[in-house]
mmCIF file with all atom_site columns, C-alpha atoms in Angstrom:
data_model
loop_
_atom_site.group_PDB
_atom_site.id
_atom_site.type_symbol
_atom_site.label_atom_id
_atom_site.label_alt_id
_atom_site.label_comp_id
_atom_site.label_asym_id
_atom_site.label_entity_id
_atom_site.label_seq_id
_atom_site.pdbx_PDB_ins_code
_atom_site.Cartn_x
_atom_site.Cartn_y
_atom_site.Cartn_z
_atom_site.occupancy
_atom_site.B_iso_or_equiv
_atom_site.pdbx_formal_charge
_atom_site.auth_seq_id
_atom_site.auth_comp_id
_atom_site.auth_asym_id
_atom_site.auth_atom_id
_atom_site.pdbx_PDB_model_num
ATOM 1   C CA . MET A 1 1   ? 0.000  0.000  0.000   1.00 0.00 ? 1   MET A CA 1
ATOM 2   C CA . LYS A 1 2   ? 2.821  2.410  0.880   1.00 0.00 ? 2   LYS A CA 1
ATOM 3   C CA . THR A 1 3   ? 4.544  1.587  -2.418  1.00 0.00 ? 3   THR A CA 1
ATOM 4   C CA . ILE A 1 4   ? 1.429  2.393  -4.450  1.00 0.00 ? 4   ILE A CA 1
ATOM 5   C CA . LEU A 1 5   ? 0.921  5.630  -2.527  1.00 0.00 ? 5   LEU A CA 1
ATOM 6   C CA . SER A 1 6   ? 4.528  6.733  -3.045  1.00 0.00 ? 6   SER A CA 1
ATOM 7   C CA . ILE A 1 7   ? 4.334  5.885  -6.775  1.00 0.00 ? 7   ILE A CA 1
ATOM 8   C CA . CYS A 1 8   ? 1.133  7.951  -7.115  1.00 0.00 ? 8   CYS A CA 1
ATOM 9   C CA . ILE A 1 9   ? 2.669  10.902 -5.285  1.00 0.00 ? 9   ILE A CA 1
ATOM 10  C CA . SER A 1 10  ? 5.844  10.690 -7.390  1.00 0.00 ? 10  SER A CA 1
ATOM 11  C CA . THR A 1 11  ? 3.790  10.556 -10.577 1.00 0.00 ? 11  THR A CA 1
ATOM 12  C CA . ILE A 1 12  ? 1.758  13.617 -9.572  1.00 0.00 ? 12  ILE A CA 1
ATOM 13  C CA . ILE A 1 13  ? 4.934  15.554 -8.743  1.00 0.00 ? 13  ILE A CA 1
ATOM 14  C CA . LEU A 1 14  ? 6.557  14.640 -12.065 1.00 0.00 ? 14  LEU A CA 1
ATOM 15  C CA . ILE A 1 15  ? 3.441  15.608 -14.023 1.00 0.00 ? 15  ILE A CA 1
ATOM 16  C CA . THR A 1 16  ? 3.214  18.927 -12.171 1.00 0.00 ? 16  THR A CA 1
ATOM 17  C CA . LEU A 1 17  ? 6.878  19.737 -12.787 1.00 0.00 ? 17  LEU A CA 1
ATOM 18  C CA . SER A 1 18  ? 6.733  18.822 -16.470 1.00 0.00 ? 18  SER A CA 1
ATOM 19  C CA . CYS A 1 19  ? 3.640  20.975 -16.974 1.00 0.00 ? 19  CYS A CA 1
ATOM 20  C CA . LYS A 1 20  ? 5.414  23.966 -15.416 1.00 0.00 ? 20  LYS A CA 1
ATOM 21  C CA . GLN A 1 21  ? 8.437  23.460 -17.665 1.00 0.00 ? 21  GLN A CA 1
ATOM 22  C CA . GLU A 1 22  ? 6.249  23.194 -20.771 1.00 0.00 ? 22  GLU A CA 1
ATOM 23  C CA . LYS A 1 23  ? 4.422  26.387 -19.803 1.00 0.00 ? 23  LYS A CA 1
ATOM 24  C CA . LYS A 1 24  ? 7.687  28.294 -19.409 1.00 0.00 ? 24  LYS A CA 1
ATOM 25  C CA . ALA A 1 25  ? 8.967  27.126 -22.790 1.00 0.00 ? 25  ALA A CA 1
ATOM 26  C CA . SER A 1 26  ? 5.782  28.072 -24.637 1.00 0.00 ? 26  SER A CA 1
ATOM 27  C CA . ASP A 1 27  ? 5.365  31.547 -23.098 1.00 0.00 ? 27  ASP A CA 1
ATOM 28  C CA . GLY A 1 28  ? 7.983  33.078 -25.392 1.00 0.00 ? 28  GLY A CA 1
ATOM 29  C CA . PRO A 1 29  ? 10.887 35.234 -24.285 1.00 0.00 ? 29  PRO A CA 1
ATOM 30  C CA . SER A 1 30  ? 10.864 36.554 -20.742 1.00 0.00 ? 30  SER A CA 1
ATOM 31  C CA . GLN A 1 31  ? 11.055 40.254 -20.008 1.00 0.00 ? 31  GLN A CA 1
ATOM 32  C CA . MET A 1 32  ? 14.726 39.825 -19.085 1.00 0.00 ? 32  MET A CA 1
ATOM 33  C CA . GLU A 1 33  ? 15.378 38.118 -22.424 1.00 0.00 ? 33  GLU A CA 1
ATOM 34  C CA . GLN A 1 34  ? 13.623 40.948 -24.241 1.00 0.00 ? 34  GLN A CA 1
ATOM 35  C CA . VAL A 1 35  ? 15.777 43.539 -22.454 1.00 0.00 ? 35  VAL A CA 1
ATOM 36  C CA . MET A 1 36  ? 18.910 41.587 -23.306 1.00 0.00 ? 36  MET A CA 1
ATOM 37  C CA . THR A 1 37  ? 17.789 41.265 -26.943 1.00 0.00 ? 37  THR A CA 1
ATOM 38  C CA . VAL A 1 38  ? 17.588 45.058 -27.230 1.00 0.00 ? 38  VAL A CA 1
ATOM 39  C CA . HIS A 1 39  ? 21.033 45.338 -25.621 1.00 0.00 ? 39  HIS A CA 1
ATOM 40  C CA . ASP A 1 40  ? 22.437 42.724 -28.005 1.00 0.00 ? 40  ASP A CA 1
ATOM 41  C CA . GLU A 1 41  ? 20.925 44.589 -30.949 1.00 0.00 ? 41  GLU A CA 1
ATOM 42  C CA . VAL A 1 42  ? 22.516 47.955 -30.137 1.00 0.00 ? 42  VAL A CA 1
ATOM 43  C CA . MET A 1 43  ? 25.818 46.845 -28.593 1.00 0.00 ? 43  MET A CA 1
ATOM 44  C CA . PRO A 1 44  ? 27.459 46.086 -31.962 1.00 0.00 ? 44  PRO A CA 1
ATOM 45  C CA . LYS A 1 45  ? 26.660 49.663 -33.012 1.00 0.00 ? 45  LYS A CA 1
ATOM 46  C CA . MET A 1 46  ? 29.304 50.946 -30.585 1.00 0.00 ? 46  MET A CA 1
ATOM 47  C CA . GLY A 1 47  ? 31.858 50.237 -33.330 1.00 0.00 ? 47  GLY A CA 1
ATOM 48  C CA . THR A 1 48  ? 29.831 52.290 -35.806 1.00 0.00 ? 48  THR A CA 1
ATOM 49  C CA . ILE A 1 49  ? 29.676 55.132 -33.295 1.00 0.00 ? 49  ILE A CA 1
ATOM 50  C CA . GLY A 1 50  ? 33.469 55.071 -32.900 1.00 0.00 ? 50  GLY A CA 1
ATOM 51  C CA . LYS A 1 51  ? 33.984 55.108 -36.662 1.00 0.00 ? 51  LYS A CA 1
ATOM 52  C CA . LEU A 1 52  ? 31.575 58.000 -37.147 1.00 0.00 ? 52  LEU A CA 1
ATOM 53  C CA . VAL A 1 53  ? 33.148 60.015 -34.323 1.00 0.00 ? 53  VAL A CA 1
ATOM 54  C CA . GLY A 1 54  ? 36.503 59.597 -36.064 1.00 0.00 ? 54  GLY A CA 1
ATOM 55  C CA . GLU A 1 55  ? 35.086 60.821 -39.368 1.00 0.00 ? 55  GLU A CA 1
ATOM 56  C CA . LEU A 1 56  ? 33.316 63.781 -37.778 1.00 0.00 ? 56  LEU A CA 1
ATOM 57  C CA . LYS A 1 57  ? 36.292 64.829 -35.649 1.00 0.00 ? 57  LYS A CA 1
ATOM 58  C CA . THR A 1 58  ? 38.332 65.750 -38.739 1.00 0.00 ? 58  THR A CA 1
ATOM 59  C CA . LYS A 1 59  ? 35.549 68.052 -39.950 1.00 0.00 ? 59  LYS A CA 1
ATOM 60  C CA . VAL A 1 60  ? 34.919 70.032 -36.760 1.00 0.00 ? 60  VAL A CA 1
ATOM 61  C CA . ASP A 1 61  ? 35.892 73.692 -36.930 1.00 0.00 ? 61  ASP A CA 1
ATOM 62  C CA . THR A 1 62  ? 34.448 77.093 -36.033 1.00 0.00 ? 62  THR A CA 1
ATOM 63  C CA . THR A 1 63  ? 32.259 77.433 -39.129 1.00 0.00 ? 63  THR A CA 1
ATOM 64  C CA . GLU A 1 64  ? 28.523 76.775 -39.003 1.00 0.00 ? 64  GLU A CA 1
ATOM 65  C CA . THR A 1 65  ? 28.972 73.464 -40.829 1.00 0.00 ? 65  THR A CA 1
ATOM 66  C CA . GLY A 1 66  ? 31.875 72.558 -38.574 1.00 0.00 ? 66  GLY A CA 1
ATOM 67  C CA . GLN A 1 67  ? 29.656 73.144 -35.549 1.00 0.00 ? 67  GLN A CA 1
ATOM 68  C CA . GLN A 1 68  ? 27.041 70.793 -37.012 1.00 0.00 ? 68  GLN A CA 1
ATOM 69  C CA . TYR A 1 69  ? 29.743 68.117 -37.122 1.00 0.00 ? 69  TYR A CA 1
ATOM 70  C CA . ALA A 1 70  ? 30.641 68.926 -33.512 1.00 0.00 ? 70  ALA A CA 1
ATOM 71  C CA . THR A 1 71  ? 27.012 68.540 -32.449 1.00 0.00 ? 71  THR A CA 1
ATOM 72  C CA . ALA A 1 72  ? 26.656 65.217 -34.289 1.00 0.00 ? 72  ALA A CA 1
ATOM 73  C CA . MET A 1 73  ? 29.903 64.007 -32.734 1.00 0.00 ? 73  MET A CA 1
ATOM 74  C CA . LYS A 1 74  ? 28.727 64.983 -29.240 1.00 0.00 ? 74  LYS A CA 1
ATOM 75  C CA . ASP A 1 75  ? 25.408 63.171 -29.802 1.00 0.00 ? 75  ASP A CA 1
ATOM 76  C CA . LEU A 1 76  ? 27.311 60.016 -30.747 1.00 0.00 ? 76  LEU A CA 1
ATOM 77  C CA . GLN A 1 77  ? 29.628 60.317 -27.753 1.00 0.00 ? 77  GLN A CA 1
ATOM 78  C CA . ASP A 1 78  ? 26.658 60.864 -25.436 1.00 0.00 ? 78  ASP A CA 1
ATOM 79  C CA . ALA A 1 79  ? 24.936 57.776 -26.863 1.00 0.00 ? 79  ALA A CA 1
ATOM 80  C CA . HIS A 1 80  ? 28.102 55.729 -26.313 1.00 0.00 ? 80  HIS A CA 1
ATOM 81  C CA . ALA A 1 81  ? 28.442 56.990 -22.724 1.00 0.00 ? 81  ALA A CA 1
ATOM 82  C CA . SER A 1 82  ? 24.764 56.236 -22.082 1.00 0.00 ? 82  SER A CA 1
ATOM 83  C CA . MET A 1 83  ? 25.285 52.647 -23.247 1.00 0.00 ? 83  MET A CA 1
ATOM 84  C CA . MET A 1 84  ? 28.282 52.183 -20.953 1.00 0.00 ? 84  MET A CA 1
ATOM 85  C CA . ASP A 1 85  ? 26.392 53.713 -18.003 1.00 0.00 ? 85  ASP A CA 1
ATOM 86  C CA . TRP A 1 86  ? 23.319 51.566 -18.668 1.00 0.00 ? 86  TRP A CA 1
ATOM 87  C CA . MET A 1 87  ? 25.369 48.377 -18.778 1.00 0.00 ? 87  MET A CA 1
ATOM 88  C CA . GLN A 1 88  ? 27.170 49.210 -15.547 1.00 0.00 ? 88  GLN A CA 1
ATOM 89  C CA . ASN A 1 89  ? 23.954 50.113 -13.714 1.00 0.00 ? 89  ASN A CA 1
ATOM 90  C CA . PHE A 1 90  ? 22.160 47.044 -15.062 1.00 0.00 ? 90  PHE A CA 1
ATOM 91  C CA . GLY A 1 91  ? 25.022 44.827 -13.916 1.00 0.00 ? 91  GLY A CA 1
ATOM 92  C CA . ASN A 1 92  ? 24.864 46.398 -10.465 1.00 0.00 ? 92  ASN A CA 1
ATOM 93  C CA . ARG A 1 93  ? 21.149 45.648 -10.158 1.00 0.00 ? 93  ARG A CA 1
ATOM 94  C CA . PHE A 1 94  ? 21.060 42.052 -11.423 1.00 0.00 ? 94  PHE A CA 1
ATOM 95  C CA . ASP A 1 95  ? 23.341 39.072 -10.976 1.00 0.00 ? 95  ASP A CA 1
ATOM 96  C CA . HIS A 1 96  ? 24.523 36.572 -13.566 1.00 0.00 ? 96  HIS A CA 1
ATOM 97  C CA . GLU A 1 97  ? 21.864 33.994 -12.717 1.00 0.00 ? 97  GLU A CA 1
ATOM 98  C CA . GLU A 1 98  ? 19.044 36.526 -13.037 1.00 0.00 ? 98  GLU A CA 1
ATOM 99  C CA . ILE A 1 99  ? 20.328 37.822 -16.372 1.00 0.00 ? 99  ILE A CA 1
ATOM 100 C CA . LEU A 1 100 ? 21.385 34.624 -18.116 1.00 0.00 ? 100 LEU A CA 1
ATOM 101 C CA . GLN A 1 101 ? 19.668 31.772 -16.318 1.00 0.00 ? 101 GLN A CA 1
ATOM 102 C CA . GLY A 1 102 ? 16.199 33.163 -15.649 1.00 0.00 ? 102 GLY A CA 1
ATOM 103 C CA . LYS A 1 103 ? 16.462 33.117 -11.870 1.00 0.00 ? 103 LYS A CA 1
ATOM 104 C CA . GLU A 1 104 ? 13.214 34.403 -10.377 1.00 0.00 ? 104 GLU A CA 1
ATOM 105 C CA . LEU A 1 105 ? 13.274 38.084 -9.429  1.00 0.00 ? 105 LEU A CA 1
ATOM 106 C CA . SER A 1 106 ? 12.167 39.616 -6.153  1.00 0.00 ? 106 SER A CA 1
ATOM 107 C CA . GLU A 1 107 ? 9.363  42.177 -6.286  1.00 0.00 ? 107 GLU A CA 1
ATOM 108 C CA . GLN A 1 108 ? 11.919 45.018 -6.034  1.00 0.00 ? 108 GLN A CA 1
ATOM 109 C CA . LYS A 1 109 ? 14.038 43.571 -8.839  1.00 0.00 ? 109 LYS A CA 1
ATOM 110 C CA . GLN A 1 110 ? 10.959 43.151 -11.021 1.00 0.00 ? 110 GLN A CA 1
ATOM 111 C CA . GLN A 1 111 ? 10.264 46.862 -10.598 1.00 0.00 ? 111 GLN A CA 1
ATOM 112 C CA . TRP A 1 112 ? 13.876 47.564 -11.533 1.00 0.00 ? 112 TRP A CA 1
ATOM 113 C CA . LEU A 1 113 ? 13.532 45.372 -14.616 1.00 0.00 ? 113 LEU A CA 1
ATOM 114 C CA . ASP A 1 114 ? 10.479 47.382 -15.676 1.00 0.00 ? 114 ASP A CA 1
ATOM 115 C CA . GLU A 1 115 ? 12.586 50.550 -15.333 1.00 0.00 ? 115 GLU A CA 1
ATOM 116 C CA . GLU A 1 116 ? 15.520 49.001 -17.184 1.00 0.00 ? 116 GLU A CA 1
ATOM 117 C CA . GLU A 1 117 ? 13.274 47.939 -20.055 1.00 0.00 ? 117 GLU A CA 1
ATOM 118 C CA . GLU A 1 118 ? 12.187 51.557 -20.531 1.00 0.00 ? 118 GLU A CA 1
ATOM 119 C CA . LYS A 1 119 ? 15.776 52.763 -20.259 1.00 0.00 ? 119 LYS A CA 1
ATOM 120 C CA . VAL A 1 120 ? 17.167 50.283 -22.782 1.00 0.00 ? 120 VAL A CA 1
ATOM 121 C CA . ASN A 1 121 ? 14.441 51.140 -25.300 1.00 0.00 ? 121 ASN A CA 1
ATOM 122 C CA . ALA A 1 122 ? 15.194 54.863 -24.888 1.00 0.00 ? 122 ALA A CA 1
ATOM 123 C CA . LEU A 1 123 ? 18.878 54.042 -25.256 1.00 0.00 ? 123 LEU A CA 1
ATOM 124 C CA . LYS A 1 124 ? 18.164 52.172 -28.487 1.00 0.00 ? 124 LYS A CA 1
ATOM 125 C CA . SER A 1 125 ? 16.389 55.261 -29.865 1.00 0.00 ? 125 SER A CA 1
ATOM 126 C CA . GLN A 1 126 ? 19.249 57.517 -28.755 1.00 0.00 ? 126 GLN A CA 1
ATOM 127 C CA . ILE A 1 127 ? 21.889 55.305 -30.385 1.00 0.00 ? 127 ILE A CA 1
ATOM 128 C CA . ASN A 1 128 ? 19.997 54.753 -33.624 1.00 0.00 ? 128 ASN A CA 1
ATOM 129 C CA . GLY A 1 129 ? 19.032 58.433 -33.876 1.00 0.00 ? 129 GLY A CA 1
ATOM 130 C CA . SER A 1 130 ? 22.558 59.707 -33.316 1.00 0.00 ? 130 SER A CA 1
ATOM 131 C CA . ILE A 1 131 ? 23.936 57.302 -35.928 1.00 0.00 ? 131 ILE A CA 1
ATOM 132 C CA . GLU A 1 132 ? 21.263 58.244 -38.469 1.00 0.00 ? 132 GLU A CA 1
ATOM 133 C CA . ARG A 1 133 ? 21.861 61.974 -37.988 1.00 0.00 ? 133 ARG A CA 1
ATOM 134 C CA . ALA A 1 134 ? 25.634 61.619 -38.255 1.00 0.00 ? 134 ALA A CA 1
ATOM 135 C CA . GLU A 1 135 ? 25.416 59.449 -41.363 1.00 0.00 ? 135 GLU A CA 1
ATOM 136 C CA . ALA A 1 136 ? 22.959 61.882 -42.988 1.00 0.00 ? 136 ALA A CA 1
ATOM 137 C CA . LEU A 1 137 ? 25.270 64.814 -42.236 1.00 0.00 ? 137 LEU A CA 1
ATOM 138 C CA . LEU A 1 138 ? 28.291 62.996 -43.652 1.00 0.00 ? 138 LEU A CA 1
ATOM 139 C CA . ALA A 1 139 ? 26.315 61.893 -46.712 1.00 0.00 ? 139 ALA A CA 1
ATOM 140 C CA . LYS A 1 140 ? 25.174 65.473 -47.328 1.00 0.00 ? 140 LYS A CA 1
ATOM 141 C CA . ASP A 1 141 ? 28.802 66.590 -47.147 1.00 0.00 ? 141 ASP A CA 1
ATOM 142 C CA . SER A 1 142 ? 29.987 63.965 -49.645 1.00 0.00 ? 142 SER A CA 1
ATOM 143 C CA . VAL A 1 143 ? 27.285 65.027 -52.162 1.00 0.00 ? 143 VAL A CA 1
ATOM 144 C CA . GLN A 1 144 ? 28.400 68.647 -52.138 1.00 0.00 ? 144 GLN A CA 1
#
């Protein structure tokens, strides 16, 4: 009788655990994964920012056009600094297991993740916008 009871309990536990795992897999990416996807999308653009800053730096002078290059360069540098600051702050708020292994977050950390999601999306806009403006300015210059 004890054997049958323990087999039934074990079976129920296994079924419950497998259902939870299936649910997690079918829910799609977690909020943490979505935040990291945005980061992974914009991080490679740091190289583009560096290249554009180098191109703009040679064109900065006291003329009106030269000041436009200076403004575009500053926008790129600000976007780069914002990315570095965001990564440092994000790393200070979450540990490796929470970021990469899906460790459950406390209520406070969930609130932080909500904030970080907004920040990383704003950062994405800042980076993409600064690159687009710099490239447009450089393209305009090469046409003239």
